[in-house]
JSON list of C-alpha atoms in Angstrom, two decimals:
[
{"chain": "A", "resi": 1, "resn": "MET", "atom": "CA", "xyz": [-13.48, 56.48, 47.58]},
{"chain": "A", "resi": 2, "resn": "GLU", "atom": "CA", "xyz": [-11.88, 54.00, 49.31]},
{"chain": "A", "resi": 3, "resn": "TRP", "atom": "CA", "xyz": [-15.17, 51.55, 49.33]},
{"chain": "A", "resi": 4, "resn": "ILE", "atom": "CA", "xyz": [-15.23, 51.82, 45.94]},
{"chain": "A", "resi": 5, "resn": "GLY", "atom": "CA", "xyz": [-11.68, 50.27, 45.15]},
{"chain": "A", "resi": 6, "resn": "TRP", "atom": "CA", "xyz": [-12.04, 47.32, 48.16]},
{"chain": "A", "resi": 7, "resn": "ILE", "atom": "CA", "xyz": [-15.57, 46.59, 46.06]},
{"chain": "A", "resi": 8, "resn": "SER", "atom": "CA", "xyz": [-14.07, 46.53, 42.61]},
{"chain": "A", "resi": 9, "resn": "LEU", "atom": "CA", "xyz": [-11.32, 44.14, 44.05]},
{"chain": "A", "resi": 10, "resn": "ALA", "atom": "CA", "xyz": [-14.41, 41.66, 45.54]},
{"chain": "A", "resi": 11, "resn": "ILE", "atom": "CA", "xyz": [-15.92, 42.20, 41.77]},
{"chain": "A", "resi": 12, "resn": "VAL", "atom": "CA", "xyz": [-12.72, 40.97, 40.12]},
{"chain": "A", "resi": 13, "resn": "ILE", "atom": "CA", "xyz": [-11.67, 38.22, 42.49]},
{"chain": "A", "resi": 14, "resn": "GLY", "atom": "CA", "xyz": [-15.29, 37.13, 42.27]},
{"chain": "A", "resi": 15, "resn": "ALA", "atom": "CA", "xyz": [-15.44, 37.59, 38.81]},
{"chain": "A", "resi": 16, "resn": "LEU", "atom": "CA", "xyz": [-11.59, 35.09, 39.11]},
{"chain": "A", "resi": 17, "resn": "ILE", "atom": "CA", "xyz": [-13.60, 32.51, 40.80]},
{"chain": "A", "resi": 18, "resn": "TYR", "atom": "CA", "xyz": [-16.39, 31.99, 38.51]},
{"chain": "A", "resi": 19, "resn": "PHE", "atom": "CA", "xyz": [-14.00, 32.15, 36.02]},
{"chain": "A", "resi": 20, "resn": "GLY", "atom": "CA", "xyz": [-12.64, 28.99, 38.00]},
{"chain": "A", "resi": 21, "resn": "ILE", "atom": "CA", "xyz": [-15.43, 27.44, 38.47]},
{"chain": "A", "resi": 22, "resn": "SER", "atom": "CA", "xyz": [-17.01, 27.54, 35.09]},
{"chain": "A", "resi": 23, "resn": "SER", "atom": "CA", "xyz": [-13.32, 26.29, 33.17]},
{"chain": "A", "resi": 24, "resn": "PHE", "atom": "CA", "xyz": [-13.07, 23.10, 35.86]},
{"chain": "A", "resi": 25, "resn": "SER", "atom": "CA", "xyz": [-17.07, 22.37, 35.19]},
{"chain": "A", "resi": 26, "resn": "THR", "atom": "CA", "xyz": [-16.48, 22.72, 31.20]},
{"chain": "A", "resi": 27, "resn": "PHE", "atom": "CA", "xyz": [-13.37, 20.87, 31.54]},
{"chain": "A", "resi": 28, "resn": "LYS", "atom": "CA", "xyz": [-15.42, 18.43, 33.34]},
{"chain": "A", "resi": 29, "resn": "SER", "atom": "CA", "xyz": [-18.26, 18.31, 30.59]},
{"chain": "A", "resi": 30, "resn": "MET", "atom": "CA", "xyz": [-15.38, 18.05, 27.47]},
{"chain": "A", "resi": 31, "resn": "LYS", "atom": "CA", "xyz": [-13.28, 15.08, 29.14]},
{"chain": "A", "resi": 32, "resn": "PRO", "atom": "CA", "xyz": [-15.79, 12.22, 27.45]},
{"chain": "A", "resi": 33, "resn": "LYS", "atom": "CA", "xyz": [-16.02, 13.97, 24.46]},
{"chain": "A", "resi": 34, "resn": "ILE", "atom": "CA", "xyz": [-12.00, 14.10, 24.53]},
{"chain": "A", "resi": 35, "resn": "GLU", "atom": "CA", "xyz": [-11.98, 10.54, 25.32]},
{"chain": "A", "resi": 36, "resn": "GLN", "atom": "CA", "xyz": [-14.46, 9.57, 22.44]},
{"chain": "A", "resi": 37, "resn": "LEU", "atom": "CA", "xyz": [-12.38, 11.57, 19.77]},
{"chain": "A", "resi": 38, "resn": "LYS", "atom": "CA", "xyz": [-9.51, 9.60, 21.07]},
{"chain": "A", "resi": 39, "resn": "ALA", "atom": "CA", "xyz": [-10.65, 6.60, 20.77]},
{"chain": "A", "resi": 40, "resn": "ALA", "atom": "CA", "xyz": [-12.04, 7.06, 17.37]},
{"chain": "A", "resi": 41, "resn": "GLN", "atom": "CA", "xyz": [-8.03, 8.78, 15.94]},
{"chain": "A", "resi": 42, "resn": "THR", "atom": "CA", "xyz": [-6.76, 5.36, 17.82]},
{"chain": "A", "resi": 43, "resn": "ARG", "atom": "CA", "xyz": [-9.42, 3.48, 15.49]},
{"chain": "A", "resi": 44, "resn": "ILE", "atom": "CA", "xyz": [-8.73, 5.27, 12.66]},
{"chain": "A", "resi": 45, "resn": "GLN", "atom": "CA", "xyz": [-5.16, 5.00, 13.09]},
{"chain": "A", "resi": 46, "resn": "THR", "atom": "CA", "xyz": [-5.40, 1.19, 13.51]},
{"chain": "A", "resi": 47, "resn": "GLU", "atom": "CA", "xyz": [-7.92, 0.96, 10.55]},
{"chain": "A", "resi": 48, "resn": "THR", "atom": "CA", "xyz": [-4.65, 3.41, 8.44]},
{"chain": "A", "resi": 49, "resn": "GLU", "atom": "CA", "xyz": [-2.13, 0.94, 9.32]},
{"chain": "A", "resi": 50, "resn": "LYS", "atom": "CA", "xyz": [-4.69, -2.11, 8.32]},
{"chain": "A", "resi": 51, "resn": "ILE", "atom": "CA", "xyz": [-4.92, -1.22, 5.37]},
{"chain": "A", "resi": 52, "resn": "LYS", "atom": "CA", "xyz": [-1.13, 0.24, 4.58]},
{"chain": "A", "resi": 53, "resn": "SER", "atom": "CA", "xyz": [-0.51, -3.59, 5.30]},
{"chain": "A", "resi": 54, "resn": "GLU", "atom": "CA", "xyz": [-3.22, -4.39, 2.70]},
{"chain": "A", "resi": 55, "resn": "THR", "atom": "CA", "xyz": [-1.13, -2.55, -0.04]},
{"chain": "A", "resi": 56, "resn": "ASP", "atom": "CA", "xyz": [1.88, -3.76, 0.84]},
{"chain": "A", "resi": 57, "resn": "ASP", "atom": "CA", "xyz": [0.53, -7.25, 0.80]},
{"chain": "A", "resi": 58, "resn": "LEU", "atom": "CA", "xyz": [-1.01, -6.00, -2.72]},
{"chain": "A", "resi": 59, "resn": "LYS", "atom": "CA", "xyz": [1.69, -4.47, -4.73]},
{"chain": "A", "resi": 60, "resn": "VAL", "atom": "CA", "xyz": [4.19, -7.89, -3.86]},
{"chain": "A", "resi": 61, "resn": "HIS", "atom": "CA", "xyz": [1.12, -9.91, -5.07]},
{"chain": "A", "resi": 62, "resn": "GLN", "atom": "CA", "xyz": [1.29, -7.61, -7.69]},
{"chain": "A", "resi": 63, "resn": "GLU", "atom": "CA", "xyz": [5.18, -7.77, -8.66]},
{"chain": "A", "resi": 64, "resn": "HIS", "atom": "CA", "xyz": [4.34, -11.41, -8.85]},
{"chain": "A", "resi": 65, "resn": "LEU", "atom": "CA", "xyz": [2.08, -11.72, -10.70]},
{"chain": "A", "resi": 66, "resn": "MET", "atom": "CA", "xyz": [4.06, -9.40, -13.11]},
{"chain": "A", "resi": 67, "resn": "ALA", "atom": "CA", "xyz": [6.95, -11.56, -13.37]},
{"chain": "A", "resi": 68, "resn": "ASP", "atom": "CA", "xyz": [4.89, -14.79, -14.05]},
{"chain": "A", "resi": 69, "resn": "VAL", "atom": "CA", "xyz": [3.55, -12.38, -16.67]},
{"chain": "A", "resi": 70, "resn": "ASP", "atom": "CA", "xyz": [7.12, -12.01, -18.04]},
{"chain": "A", "resi": 71, "resn": "HIS", "atom": "CA", "xyz": [8.17, -15.25, -17.52]},
{"chain": "A", "resi": 72, "resn": "ALA", "atom": "CA", "xyz": [4.77, -16.28, -19.69]},
{"chain": "A", "resi": 73, "resn": "LYS", "atom": "CA", "xyz": [5.00, -14.22, -22.26]},
{"chain": "A", "resi": 74, "resn": "GLN", "atom": "CA", "xyz": [9.26, -15.08, -22.37]},
{"chain": "A", "resi": 75, "resn": "ALA", "atom": "CA", "xyz": [7.73, -18.87, -23.17]},
{"chain": "A", "resi": 76, "resn": "VAL", "atom": "CA", "xyz": [5.50, -17.64, -25.90]},
{"chain": "A", "resi": 77, "resn": "ALA", "atom": "CA", "xyz": [8.02, -15.35, -27.47]},
{"chain": "A", "resi": 78, "resn": "LEU", "atom": "CA", "xyz": [10.33, -18.69, -27.45]},
{"chain": "A", "resi": 79, "resn": "THR", "atom": "CA", "xyz": [7.43, -21.17, -28.33]},
{"chain": "A", "resi": 80, "resn": "ILE", "atom": "CA", "xyz": [6.65, -18.86, -31.75]},
{"chain": "A", "resi": 81, "resn": "ASN", "atom": "CA", "xyz": [10.09, -18.43, -32.56]},
{"chain": "A", "resi": 82, "resn": "GLU", "atom": "CA", "xyz": [11.26, -21.94, -32.58]},
{"chain": "A", "resi": 83, "resn": "THR", "atom": "CA", "xyz": [7.79, -22.59, -34.50]},
{"chain": "A", "resi": 84, "resn": "LYS", "atom": "CA", "xyz": [9.02, -20.15, -37.26]},
{"chain": "A", "resi": 85, "resn": "GLN", "atom": "CA", "xyz": [12.23, -22.34, -37.23]},
{"chain": "A", "resi": 86, "resn": "ILE", "atom": "CA", "xyz": [10.91, -25.31, -38.37]},
{"chain": "A", "resi": 87, "resn": "PRO", "atom": "CA", "xyz": [9.94, -24.97, -42.10]},
{"chain": "A", "resi": 88, "resn": "GLU", "atom": "CA", "xyz": [13.56, -24.54, -42.13]},
{"chain": "A", "resi": 89, "resn": "ASN", "atom": "CA", "xyz": [14.80, -27.14, -39.97]},
{"chain": "A", "resi": 90, "resn": "ALA", "atom": "CA", "xyz": [12.57, -29.34, -41.81]},
{"chain": "A", "resi": 91, "resn": "LYS", "atom": "CA", "xyz": [14.46, -28.55, -45.23]},
{"chain": "A", "resi": 92, "resn": "PHE", "atom": "CA", "xyz": [17.70, -28.69, -43.16]},
{"chain": "A", "resi": 93, "resn": "LEU", "atom": "CA", "xyz": [17.05, -32.33, -41.93]},
{"chain": "A", "resi": 94, "resn": "ALA", "atom": "CA", "xyz": [15.58, -32.89, -45.41]},
{"chain": "A", "resi": 95, "resn": "LYS", "atom": "CA", "xyz": [18.36, -32.45, -47.45]},
{"chain": "A", "resi": 96, "resn": "THR", "atom": "CA", "xyz": [20.54, -34.24, -44.54]},
{"chain": "A", "resi": 97, "resn": "ALA", "atom": "CA", "xyz": [18.49, -37.12, -44.87]},
{"chain": "A", "resi": 98, "resn": "VAL", "atom": "CA", "xyz": [18.92, -37.21, -48.93]},
{"chain": "A", "resi": 99, "resn": "ASP", "atom": "CA", "xyz": [22.79, -36.84, -48.61]},
{"chain": "A", "resi": 100, "resn": "SER", "atom": "CA", "xyz": [23.17, -39.03, -46.27]},
{"chain": "A", "resi": 101, "resn": "THR", "atom": "CA", "xyz": [21.06, -41.67, -48.36]},
{"chain": "A", "resi": 102, "resn": "LYS", "atom": "CA", "xyz": [23.10, -40.72, -51.59]},
{"chain": "A", "resi": 103, "resn": "ASN", "atom": "CA", "xyz": [27.09, -41.24, -49.82]},
{"chain": "A", "resi": 104, "resn": "LYS", "atom": "CA", "xyz": [25.76, -44.75, -48.80]},
{"chain": "A", "resi": 105, "resn": "LYS", "atom": "CA", "xyz": [24.86, -45.74, -52.40]},
{"chain": "A", "resi": 106, "resn": "THR", "atom": "CA", "xyz": [27.94, -44.14, -52.82]},
{"chain": "A", "resi": 107, "resn": "VAL", "atom": "CA", "xyz": [29.63, -45.97, -50.47]},
{"chain": "A", "resi": 108, "resn": "ASN", "atom": "CA", "xyz": [28.69, -49.67, -51.35]},
{"chain": "A", "resi": 109, "resn": "ALA", "atom": "CA", "xyz": [28.60, -49.09, -54.79]}
]
């Protein structure tokens, strides 16, 4: 009966040795694939950073454009308001010219 224990122990030791060898060979065969995945991860990270940088640049450009549009809106609104006041200013100018002409005639007379 003692020999069954020794045989069982030898089988367990053999299984552990086989497990170690197969684990090492699996790790060795997986190493290039792991390196490829790491390289892909690095490329993706680089592209992500590049896209974030471009996004930030576009946001800044958009803010500048919005500021320019707002400035143009204000300029157009100011021009329209000034244009609306032209008839009133013309009436005032005509009235002032007529009054000054009357004043000159009165002073000369």
